Coordinates of C-alpha atoms (C1' of nucleotides) in Angstrom, one line a residue:
Chain C
X249 CA 188.0 106.5 119.6
X250 CA 190.7 104.3 121.0
X251 CA 189.9 102.0 123.8
X252 CA 192.7 103.5 126.0
X253 CA 191.2 106.9 125.5
X254 CA 187.7 105.8 126.4
X255 CA 189.0 104.1 129.5
X256 CA 190.8 107.1 130.5
X257 CA 187.6 109.1 129.9
X258 CA 185.5 106.8 132.1
X259 CA 187.9 106.8 135.0
X260 CA 188.3 110.6 135.0
X261 CA 184.5 111.2 134.9
X262 CA 184.2 108.5 137.6
X263 CA 186.7 110.1 140.0
X264 CA 184.9 113.4 139.7
X265 CA 181.5 112.1 140.0
X266 CA 181.6 109.0 142.3
X267 CA 179.0 107.5 140.1
X268 CA 178.3 107.4 136.4
X269 CA 175.5 106.2 134.3
X270 CA 176.0 104.0 131.3
X271 CA 173.9 106.3 129.1
X272 CA 176.1 109.3 130.2
X273 CA 179.3 107.5 129.1
X274 CA 177.7 106.6 125.7
X275 CA 177.0 110.2 125.1
X276 CA 180.4 111.3 126.2
X277 CA 182.4 108.8 124.3
X278 CA 179.9 108.6 121.3
X279 CA 180.2 104.8 121.3
X280 CA 177.6 102.1 121.6
X281 CA 176.1 100.7 124.7
X282 CA 177.8 97.4 124.1
X283 CA 181.3 98.8 123.9
X284 CA 180.7 100.8 127.1
X285 CA 179.6 97.7 128.9
X286 CA 182.8 95.8 127.7
X287 CA 184.8 98.8 128.8
X288 CA 183.1 98.7 132.3
X289 CA 183.4 94.9 132.7
X290 CA 187.2 95.4 131.8
X291 CA 187.8 98.1 134.2
X292 CA 186.1 96.2 136.7
X293 CA 188.2 93.1 136.4
X294 CA 191.2 95.2 136.5
X295 CA 189.8 96.7 139.9
X296 CA 189.3 100.2 138.8
X297 CA 185.6 100.5 139.5
X298 CA 182.6 98.6 140.5
X299 CA 179.8 98.0 138.1
X300 CA 176.2 98.7 139.4
X301 CA 173.0 98.5 137.7
X302 CA 172.7 101.4 135.4
X303 CA 176.3 102.4 135.4
X304 CA 179.4 102.2 137.6
X305 CA 180.8 103.6 140.8
X306 CA 184.1 104.1 142.6
X307 CA 185.6 101.0 144.3
X308 CA 185.0 100.8 148.0
X309 CA 188.2 100.9 150.2
X310 CA 190.1 97.7 149.5
X311 CA 190.6 96.4 153.0
X312 CA 187.1 96.7 154.4
X313 CA 183.9 98.2 153.9
X314 CA 183.8 101.8 155.0
X315 CA 181.6 102.4 158.1
X316 CA 178.5 104.6 157.7
X317 CA 180.4 107.7 159.0
X318 CA 183.2 107.2 156.6
X319 CA 181.1 106.8 153.6
X320 CA 179.2 110.0 154.5
X321 CA 182.4 111.7 154.9
X322 CA 183.7 110.8 151.5
X323 CA 180.5 112.0 150.1
X324 CA 180.7 115.3 151.8
X325 CA 184.5 115.7 151.4
X326 CA 184.3 117.8 148.2
X327 CA 181.5 120.0 149.5
X328 CA 183.4 120.8 152.7
X329 CA 186.5 121.7 150.7
X330 CA 184.4 124.0 148.5
X331 CA 182.7 125.5 151.5
X332 CA 185.9 126.1 153.4
X333 CA 187.4 128.0 150.5
X334 CA 184.4 130.2 150.1
X335 CA 184.3 131.1 153.7
X336 CA 187.9 132.6 153.1
X337 CA 186.2 135.4 151.2
X338 CA 184.2 136.5 154.3
X339 CA 185.7 139.2 156.4
X340 CA 184.6 140.7 159.7
X341 CA 182.0 143.5 159.2
X342 CA 180.6 142.0 156.0
X343 CA 177.0 141.1 155.3
X344 CA 176.5 137.9 153.4
X345 CA 173.6 135.9 151.8
X346 CA 173.6 132.1 152.1
X347 CA 171.5 130.2 149.7
X348 CA 169.7 127.0 150.7
X349 CA 171.6 123.9 149.8
X350 CA 174.1 121.3 151.2
X351 CA 177.2 123.0 150.0
X352 CA 176.3 126.4 151.3
X353 CA 175.2 125.0 154.5
X354 CA 178.7 123.2 154.9
X355 CA 180.0 126.9 155.1
X356 CA 178.2 127.5 158.3
X357 CA 180.8 126.0 160.7
X358 CA 183.5 128.0 159.1
X359 CA 181.7 131.3 160.0
X360 CA 182.0 130.5 163.8
X361 CA 183.4 133.6 165.5
X362 CA 183.1 135.9 162.5
X363 CA 181.6 139.3 163.1
X364 CA 179.1 139.2 160.3
X365 CA 175.5 139.3 159.3
X366 CA 173.8 136.6 157.4
X367 CA 170.7 136.6 155.3
X368 CA 169.4 133.3 154.2
X369 CA 166.4 131.6 152.8
X370 CA 167.2 128.1 154.3
X371 CA 165.6 126.9 157.5
X372 CA 168.4 124.5 158.4
X373 CA 170.9 127.2 157.8
X374 CA 169.0 129.5 160.1
X375 CA 168.8 126.8 162.8
X376 CA 172.7 126.4 162.6
X377 CA 173.5 130.0 162.7
X378 CA 171.3 130.3 165.6
X379 CA 173.4 127.9 167.3
X380 CA 176.6 129.7 166.4
X381 CA 175.1 133.1 167.8
X382 CA 175.4 134.8 164.5
X383 CA 173.2 137.7 163.7
X384 CA 170.9 136.3 161.2
X385 CA 168.1 137.5 158.9
X386 CA 165.7 135.1 157.3
X387 CA 163.8 136.2 154.2
X388 CA 160.2 135.4 154.0
X389 CA 158.3 133.2 151.6
X390 CA 156.8 129.9 150.9
X391 CA 158.4 126.9 152.5
X392 CA 159.3 124.3 149.9
X393 CA 159.0 120.8 150.9
X394 CA 162.0 119.1 149.4
X395 CA 164.6 121.6 150.4
X396 CA 163.2 123.4 153.3
X397 CA 164.0 126.7 151.4
X398 CA 161.9 129.7 151.3
X399 CA 161.0 130.5 147.8
X400 CA 158.6 132.3 145.4
X401 CA 157.5 135.8 144.9
X402 CA 157.1 136.7 148.5
X403 CA 160.8 135.6 149.0
X404 CA 161.8 137.8 146.3
X405 CA 159.8 140.7 147.8
X406 CA 161.3 140.1 151.2
X407 CA 164.8 139.9 149.9
X408 CA 164.7 143.4 148.4
X409 CA 164.9 144.8 151.9
X410 CA 168.5 143.7 152.2
X411 CA 171.7 144.5 150.6
X412 CA 174.6 142.1 151.1
X413 CA 178.4 142.4 150.2
X414 CA 178.7 138.7 149.2
X415 CA 176.2 136.0 148.1
X416 CA 176.9 132.4 148.1
X417 CA 174.7 130.2 146.0
X418 CA 174.2 126.5 145.3
X419 CA 173.6 125.6 141.7
X420 CA 172.5 122.4 139.9
X421 CA 173.8 123.2 136.5
X422 CA 176.8 125.1 135.1
X423 CA 177.1 125.2 131.4
X424 CA 179.1 127.3 128.9
X425 CA 176.0 127.9 126.9
X426 CA 173.1 127.5 129.3
X427 CA 174.9 129.5 132.2
X428 CA 173.8 128.8 135.7
X429 CA 170.7 126.8 136.0
X430 CA 168.5 125.2 138.6
X431 CA 165.3 122.9 138.2
X432 CA 162.7 124.9 140.1
X433 CA 161.8 128.2 138.6
X434 CA 160.7 129.5 142.0
X435 CA 164.2 128.8 143.5
X436 CA 165.6 130.2 140.3
X437 CA 164.0 133.6 141.0
X438 CA 165.3 133.6 144.6
X439 CA 168.8 132.9 143.3
X440 CA 168.6 135.5 140.6
X441 CA 167.5 138.1 143.1
X442 CA 170.2 137.2 145.4
X443 CA 172.8 137.9 142.6
X444 CA 171.0 141.2 142.1
X445 CA 171.4 142.5 145.6
X446 CA 174.8 141.3 146.3
X447 CA 177.9 143.2 145.5
X448 CA 179.8 140.0 144.6
X449 CA 178.2 136.7 144.0
X450 CA 179.8 133.3 144.3
X451 CA 178.5 129.9 142.9
X452 CA 179.5 126.8 144.9
X453 CA 179.4 123.6 142.8
X454 CA 181.2 120.2 143.0
X455 CA 182.2 118.7 139.8
X456 CA 179.1 116.8 139.2
X457 CA 177.3 120.1 138.3
X458 CA 179.8 121.2 135.6
X459 CA 178.5 120.8 132.2
X460 CA 174.8 120.0 133.3
X461 CA 171.9 122.2 132.4
X462 CA 168.7 122.1 134.1
X463 CA 165.2 123.8 133.4
X464 CA 165.6 127.2 134.9
X465 CA 168.0 129.9 133.9
X466 CA 169.4 131.6 136.9
X467 CA 172.0 133.8 135.3
X468 CA 174.9 134.0 132.9
X469 CA 178.1 132.6 133.9
X470 CA 179.8 136.0 134.3
X471 CA 177.2 137.0 136.9
X472 CA 179.0 135.0 139.6
X473 CA 182.3 133.6 140.3
X474 CA 182.4 129.8 140.4
X475 CA 184.0 127.9 143.4
X476 CA 184.6 124.3 142.5
X477 CA 187.1 121.4 142.8
X478 CA 186.7 120.3 139.3
X479 CA 189.3 120.7 136.7
X480 CA 187.2 119.7 133.9
X481 CA 186.3 122.5 131.6
X482 CA 187.7 124.9 134.1
X483 CA 189.7 126.6 131.4
X484 CA 186.7 127.2 129.1
X485 CA 184.7 128.5 131.8
X486 CA 187.6 130.8 133.0
X487 CA 187.2 132.8 129.8
X488 CA 183.8 134.0 130.9
X489 CA 184.0 134.2 134.7
X490 CA 186.5 133.9 137.5
X491 CA 186.9 130.4 138.7
X492 CA 188.3 129.4 142.2
X493 CA 189.7 126.1 142.7
X494 CA 189.0 124.8 145.9
X495 CA 191.6 122.1 146.0
Chain M
X86 CA 168.5 108.3 139.4
X87 CA 170.8 105.5 140.2
X88 CA 170.1 103.3 143.3
X89 CA 173.5 104.4 144.7
X90 CA 172.6 108.0 144.4
X91 CA 169.3 107.5 146.0
X92 CA 171.0 105.6 148.9
X93 CA 173.5 108.3 149.4
X94 CA 170.9 111.1 149.4
X95 CA 168.8 109.2 151.8
X96 CA 171.6 108.7 154.3
X97 CA 172.8 112.2 153.9
X98 CA 169.3 113.6 154.8
X99 CA 169.1 111.2 157.7
X100 CA 172.4 112.3 159.1
X101 CA 171.2 115.9 159.0
X102 CA 167.6 115.4 160.5
X103 CA 168.0 112.2 162.5
X104 CA 164.7 111.2 161.3
X105 CA 163.1 111.1 157.8
X106 CA 159.6 110.6 156.5
X107 CA 159.0 108.4 153.6
X108 CA 157.0 111.2 152.0
X109 CA 159.9 113.6 152.3
X110 CA 162.2 111.1 150.6
X111 CA 159.7 110.6 147.7
X112 CA 159.8 114.4 147.1
X113 CA 163.5 114.5 147.6
X114 CA 164.4 111.9 145.1
X115 CA 161.3 112.1 142.8
X116 CA 160.9 108.4 142.8
X117 CA 158.0 106.3 143.9
X118 CA 156.9 105.2 147.3
X119 CA 157.6 101.6 146.4
X120 CA 161.2 102.4 145.4
X121 CA 161.9 104.3 148.6
X122 CA 160.4 101.4 150.7
X123 CA 162.8 99.1 149.0
X124 CA 165.7 101.5 149.5
X125 CA 165.0 101.7 153.2
X126 CA 164.6 97.9 153.6
X127 CA 168.0 97.5 151.8
X128 CA 169.8 100.2 153.9
X129 CA 168.3 98.7 157.0
X130 CA 169.7 95.0 156.2
X131 CA 173.0 96.6 155.6
X132 CA 172.9 98.3 159.0
X133 CA 172.8 101.9 158.1
X134 CA 169.4 102.9 159.6
X135 CA 166.4 101.6 161.3
X136 CA 163.0 101.7 159.6
X137 CA 160.0 103.0 161.7
X138 CA 156.5 103.4 160.8
X139 CA 156.4 106.4 158.5
X140 CA 160.0 106.5 157.5
X141 CA 163.4 105.8 159.1
X142 CA 165.7 106.9 161.8
X143 CA 169.5 106.9 162.6
X144 CA 170.4 103.6 164.3
X145 CA 171.7 105.0 167.5
X146 CA 169.5 107.8 168.4
X147 CA 169.7 108.4 172.1
X148 CA 166.3 109.7 172.7
X149 CA 166.2 113.2 174.2
X150 CA 165.1 113.8 177.5
X151 CA 162.4 116.5 177.7
X152 CA 164.5 119.5 178.4
X153 CA 164.9 121.1 181.7
X154 CA 162.6 124.0 180.8
X155 CA 160.0 121.7 179.5
X156 CA 159.9 119.7 182.6
X157 CA 159.9 122.7 184.8
X158 CA 156.9 124.4 183.0
X159 CA 154.1 123.8 185.3
X160 CA 151.7 125.2 182.7
X161 CA 152.3 122.6 180.1
X162 CA 148.9 121.0 180.5
X163 CA 147.1 124.4 180.5
X164 CA 149.1 125.5 177.4
X165 CA 147.9 122.3 175.6
X166 CA 144.4 122.9 176.6
X167 CA 144.4 126.4 175.5
X168 CA 145.9 125.4 172.1
X169 CA 143.4 122.8 171.5
X170 CA 140.6 125.4 172.2
X171 CA 142.2 127.8 169.9
X172 CA 142.6 125.2 167.1
X173 CA 138.8 124.7 167.0
X174 CA 138.2 128.1 165.5
X175 CA 140.2 126.9 162.4
X176 CA 138.3 125.6 159.4
X177 CA 139.4 124.2 156.1
X178 CA 140.3 126.8 153.6
X179 CA 141.3 129.3 156.0
X180 CA 144.7 131.1 156.2
X181 CA 146.0 131.7 159.7
X182 CA 148.9 133.4 161.3
X183 CA 150.8 131.5 164.1
X184 CA 152.9 133.9 166.3
X185 CA 156.1 132.5 168.0
X186 CA 155.8 131.2 171.4
X187 CA 155.3 127.9 173.2
X188 CA 151.4 128.0 173.5
X189 CA 150.9 128.9 169.8
X190 CA 153.3 126.0 169.0
X191 CA 151.3 123.8 171.1
X192 CA 148.6 124.4 168.4
X193 CA 150.4 122.8 165.6
X194 CA 149.6 119.0 166.4
X195 CA 146.0 120.0 166.2
X196 CA 146.3 121.3 162.7
X197 CA 147.2 118.0 161.3
X198 CA 145.1 117.2 158.4
X199 CA 143.5 120.5 158.0
X200 CA 143.5 122.0 154.5
X201 CA 144.8 125.5 155.5
X202 CA 147.7 127.9 154.9
X203 CA 149.8 129.0 157.7
X204 CA 151.9 132.1 158.0
X205 CA 154.3 132.2 161.0
X206 CA 157.4 134.1 162.2
X207 CA 158.6 131.1 164.2
X208 CA 161.3 128.8 163.1
X209 CA 160.4 125.9 165.4
X210 CA 156.7 126.2 164.2
X211 CA 157.8 126.3 160.6
X212 CA 159.9 123.1 161.3
X213 CA 157.0 121.3 162.7
X214 CA 154.5 122.4 160.1
X215 CA 156.9 121.1 157.5
X216 CA 156.9 117.6 159.0
X217 CA 153.0 117.8 159.0
X218 CA 152.8 118.7 155.3
X219 CA 151.0 121.9 155.8
X220 CA 151.5 124.8 153.3
X221 CA 153.7 127.3 155.1
X222 CA 154.9 130.7 154.6
X223 CA 157.5 132.2 156.8
X224 CA 157.7 135.9 157.2
X225 CA 161.2 137.4 156.8
X226 CA 163.1 139.4 159.5
X227 CA 165.8 139.1 162.0
X228 CA 166.3 135.9 163.8
X229 CA 165.9 136.8 167.6
X230 CA 168.1 134.7 169.9
X231 CA 165.9 133.9 172.7
X232 CA 162.7 132.7 171.0
X233 CA 163.9 131.8 167.4
X234 CA 161.3 134.3 166.1
X235 CA 161.6 136.5 163.2
X236 CA 161.2 140.1 164.3
X237 CA 161.7 143.7 163.6
X238 CA 161.0 146.2 160.7
X239 CA 161.8 143.7 158.0
X240 CA 159.4 141.2 159.5
X241 CA 156.6 143.8 159.4
X242 CA 157.3 144.6 155.9
X243 CA 157.2 141.0 155.0
X244 CA 154.1 140.3 156.8
X245 CA 152.2 143.1 154.8
X246 CA 152.3 140.7 151.8
X247 CA 149.7 138.5 153.6
X248 CA 146.4 138.5 154.6
X249 CA 144.9 135.9 157.0
X250 CA 141.6 135.1 158.4
X251 CA 142.8 134.3 161.8
X252 CA 145.8 135.3 163.9
X253 CA 146.9 133.4 167.1
X254 CA 149.2 135.4 169.4
X255 CA 151.2 134.6 172.5
X256 CA 151.3 137.3 175.1
X257 CA 153.3 138.1 178.2
X258 CA 150.9 140.6 179.8
X259 CA 147.1 141.0 179.8
X260 CA 145.9 143.9 182.0
X261 CA 142.7 145.8 182.1
X262 CA 144.5 149.1 182.0
X263 CA 147.6 148.4 180.1
X264 CA 145.9 146.0 177.6
X265 CA 148.1 143.3 175.7
X266 CA 151.8 143.7 176.5
X267 CA 155.1 142.0 175.8
X268 CA 158.7 142.8 176.8
X269 CA 160.4 143.2 173.5
X270 CA 159.4 146.2 171.4
X271 CA 160.5 144.4 168.2
X272 CA 158.1 141.5 169.0
X273 CA 155.3 143.8 169.8
X274 CA 155.6 145.4 166.4
X275 CA 155.1 142.0 164.8
X276 CA 152.2 141.1 167.0
X277 CA 150.6 144.5 166.2
X278 CA 151.1 144.1 162.5
X279 CA 149.5 140.6 162.9
X280 CA 146.4 141.9 164.5
X281 CA 146.2 144.4 161.6
X282 CA 146.4 142.0 158.8
X283 CA 144.0 139.4 160.4
X284 CA 140.4 139.4 160.2
X285 CA 140.0 138.1 163.6
X286 CA 142.8 137.7 166.3
X287 CA 143.2 135.6 169.3
X288 CA 145.5 135.9 172.1
X289 CA 146.3 132.7 173.8
X290 CA 147.6 133.0 177.5
X291 CA 147.7 130.8 180.6
X292 CA 146.6 132.2 183.9
X293 CA 150.1 133.4 184.9
X294 CA 149.9 136.2 182.3
X295 CA 146.4 137.7 183.5
X296 CA 147.0 140.9 185.5
X297 CA 150.6 141.2 184.3
X298 CA 151.8 144.1 182.5
X299 CA 155.2 144.3 180.6
X300 CA 157.1 147.0 178.7
X301 CA 155.7 147.3 175.1
X302 CA 152.1 147.9 174.4
X303 CA 150.7 145.6 171.6
X304 CA 147.1 146.5 171.5
X305 CA 144.0 147.3 173.6
X306 CA 142.2 144.4 175.0
X307 CA 139.3 144.7 172.5
X308 CA 141.6 144.2 169.5
X309 CA 141.8 140.4 170.1
X310 CA 139.7 137.8 171.7
X311 CA 141.4 136.2 174.7
X312 CA 141.7 132.3 175.0
X313 CA 142.7 131.3 178.5
X314 CA 141.9 128.8 181.2
X315 CA 142.0 131.2 184.0
X316 CA 138.8 132.2 185.8
X317 CA 140.5 135.0 187.6
X318 CA 139.5 138.5 186.4
X319 CA 137.8 136.8 183.5
X320 CA 134.7 138.7 184.4
X321 CA 136.2 142.2 184.3
X322 CA 138.0 141.4 181.1
X323 CA 134.9 140.1 179.6
X324 CA 133.4 143.6 179.7
X325 CA 136.0 144.7 177.2
X326 CA 136.6 141.7 174.9
X327 CA 135.4 138.2 174.2
X328 CA 136.9 135.5 176.4
X329 CA 137.1 131.9 175.6
X330 CA 137.6 129.5 178.5
X331 CA 139.7 126.6 177.3
X332 CA 138.7 124.3 180.3
Chain K
dA258 C1' 138.5 101.4 176.2
dC259 C1' 136.5 100.5 171.9
dT260 C1' 135.5 101.3 167.0
dA261 C1' 136.0 103.7 162.7
dA262 C1' 138.8 106.0 159.6
dA263 C1' 143.0 107.2 157.9
dA264 C1' 147.7 106.3 157.1
dT265 C1' 151.3 103.3 156.4
dC266 C1' 152.9 98.9 155.0
dA267 C1' 154.1 94.3 152.5
dT268 C1' 153.1 91.7 148.4
dT269 C1' 152.2 91.1 143.9
dC270 C1' 152.2 92.2 139.0
dA271 C1' 153.1 94.2 134.6
dA272 C1' 155.9 97.4 132.1
dA273 C1' 160.3 99.6 131.3
dA274 C1' 165.0 99.9 131.8
dA275 C1' 169.2 97.7 131.9
dC276 C1' 171.6 93.5 131.2
dA277 C1' 174.5 89.3 129.0
dT278 C1' 175.1 86.9 124.9
dT279 C1' 175.5 86.1 120.1
dC280 C1' 176.7 87.1 115.6
dA281 C1' 177.5 89.7 111.5
dT282 C1' 180.3 93.7 110.1
dT283 C1' 184.1 96.6 110.4
dT284 C1' 188.7 97.9 111.7
dT285 C1' 193.6 96.9 112.7
dC286 C1' 197.8 95.3 111.9
dA287 C1' 201.1 91.8 110.5
Chain I
dT67 C1' 195.4 90.0 101.9
dG68 C1' 193.8 87.7 105.9
dA69 C1' 193.4 86.6 110.8
dA70 C1' 192.5 88.7 115.2
dA71 C1' 190.4 92.3 117.6
dA72 C1' 186.9 95.6 118.2
dT73 C1' 182.5 97.2 117.3
dG74 C1' 177.4 97.7 117.0
dA75 C1' 173.0 95.6 116.3
dA76 C1' 169.7 92.0 117.6
dT77 C1' 168.0 88.7 120.8
dG78 C1' 166.2 86.9 125.0
dT79 C1' 166.9 87.3 130.0
dT80 C1' 167.3 89.8 134.4
dT81 C1' 166.7 93.7 137.4
dT82 C1' 164.3 97.7 138.5
dT83 C1' 160.4 100.3 138.8
dG84 C1' 155.6 102.2 139.9
dA85 C1' 150.9 101.0 140.4
dA86 C1' 147.4 98.1 142.6
dT87 C1' 145.8 95.4 146.3
dG88 C1' 144.8 94.1 150.6
dA89 C1' 146.8 93.7 155.4
dT90 C1' 148.3 96.2 159.4
dT91 C1' 149.3 99.9 162.3
dT92 C1' 148.1 104.5 163.8
dT93 C1' 145.0 108.0 164.7
dA94 C1' 140.6 110.2 166.0
dG95 C1' 136.2 110.1 168.1
dT96 C1' 132.9 108.2 171.2

DNA sequence: ACTAAAATCATTCAAAAACATTCATTTTCA
DNA sequence: TGAAAATGAATGTTTTTGAATGATTTTAGT
């Protein structure tokens, strides 16, 4: 593989994911660690990226260190764009399911004023919806520590009482072969159930999730439309399910 | 996971929750305590957060005044006394139900460290339990505006999946003739169900509720023990059910 | 208020991961 | 063909990490 091509690949991957691991690039380009290291050093001296231990990240703004708020914003930008796009599918009178997760949570502000009913398994989302005065149903279940989501068998049981028009799900892995995947089996069960009870399902995922596969299988790609802002592998996924570009 | 990524996760969580516990971040990032401590010290020196004992907090958190309502509540001391008394009935290994309400919520601090399982229909209580690291199940249902409680038919359905040793309920009216009453029929349904599925039930009520009667009948007085700090009409109620004095 | 127990903390250390550097080999291109 | 450039492996060094230890703070009980 030509040096130019590798550099191109690296920068592309970086612009999508904000940070890349060295090992990741080794796999991606099928070249040695040494080579990737050299590439990263070169690209750094050319000002395209910043090396960090374990890989590289996008360069910070040229003039000044971004403030705390700005950094957060940049991190959230992609999620918000996806969330906003997702919210456009919601019409007055609909009932929707909002899965736990930062991307789906980003949808909440865009629901303001809509005459809808929301079902969710996320405590933070329920709290936000409460503030927005939106009719909200919370499913039962065990409160999971890391994500403040309600999961497990009881959650599934409780969900079966609802039917929604649209379901919006976060996802950790989207892969052509593996389909939609997430690390925790109990969360996977909840997501799976959500897809079952919704008329139409959407998966919200930023570019970093595309091509990834994690432990628990949720569904095949055709079970839900994908809303993302990644161009990468869009074309191949599009042969299986509908893909919405949030840009 | 790359250091940069951890830092971003930490800042993101922090901006959402205002304060984070170290343990929480360990769960979230799946890295060791040591690593998180190092991250926090780094981020602190970079000026992104302030470390506090047990975790970290946003740099400029204007500490919230106790709300108008809280200040106005003359019964706050009484509530705490009742809550503390109620908590003494809970032993390790038990499963308990905590009804939504300020008095039952006051029990939560007294649960710290107990090896129990809690079922609740209250979002605020679930949030507090989350911080205390107590195994928590939330029942499903509609989120009621005024109390942030989950109520209604679906709540009842969802509750039927659990069996608890003890149930602790708030109540608006305790009257010799009318029994236990509460204003909202949907909440009454939930309370009634809780009493059904618990082996032993307790009603927590300050003096202001004694002798009152409100719209919806929950149960007769003998269906639950009463924990109160009122001497008034204690004697007459005692002929019907067990009364615990919290003083 | 005081003491004991528990939780959290800073510090240290060894293992693991990632690193820069060197060098022999392969590729490229004149 | 031969020199320059690029590559990958080998080496020893540095950084990062998680566990262990004891110190410190917080909490609970009297």
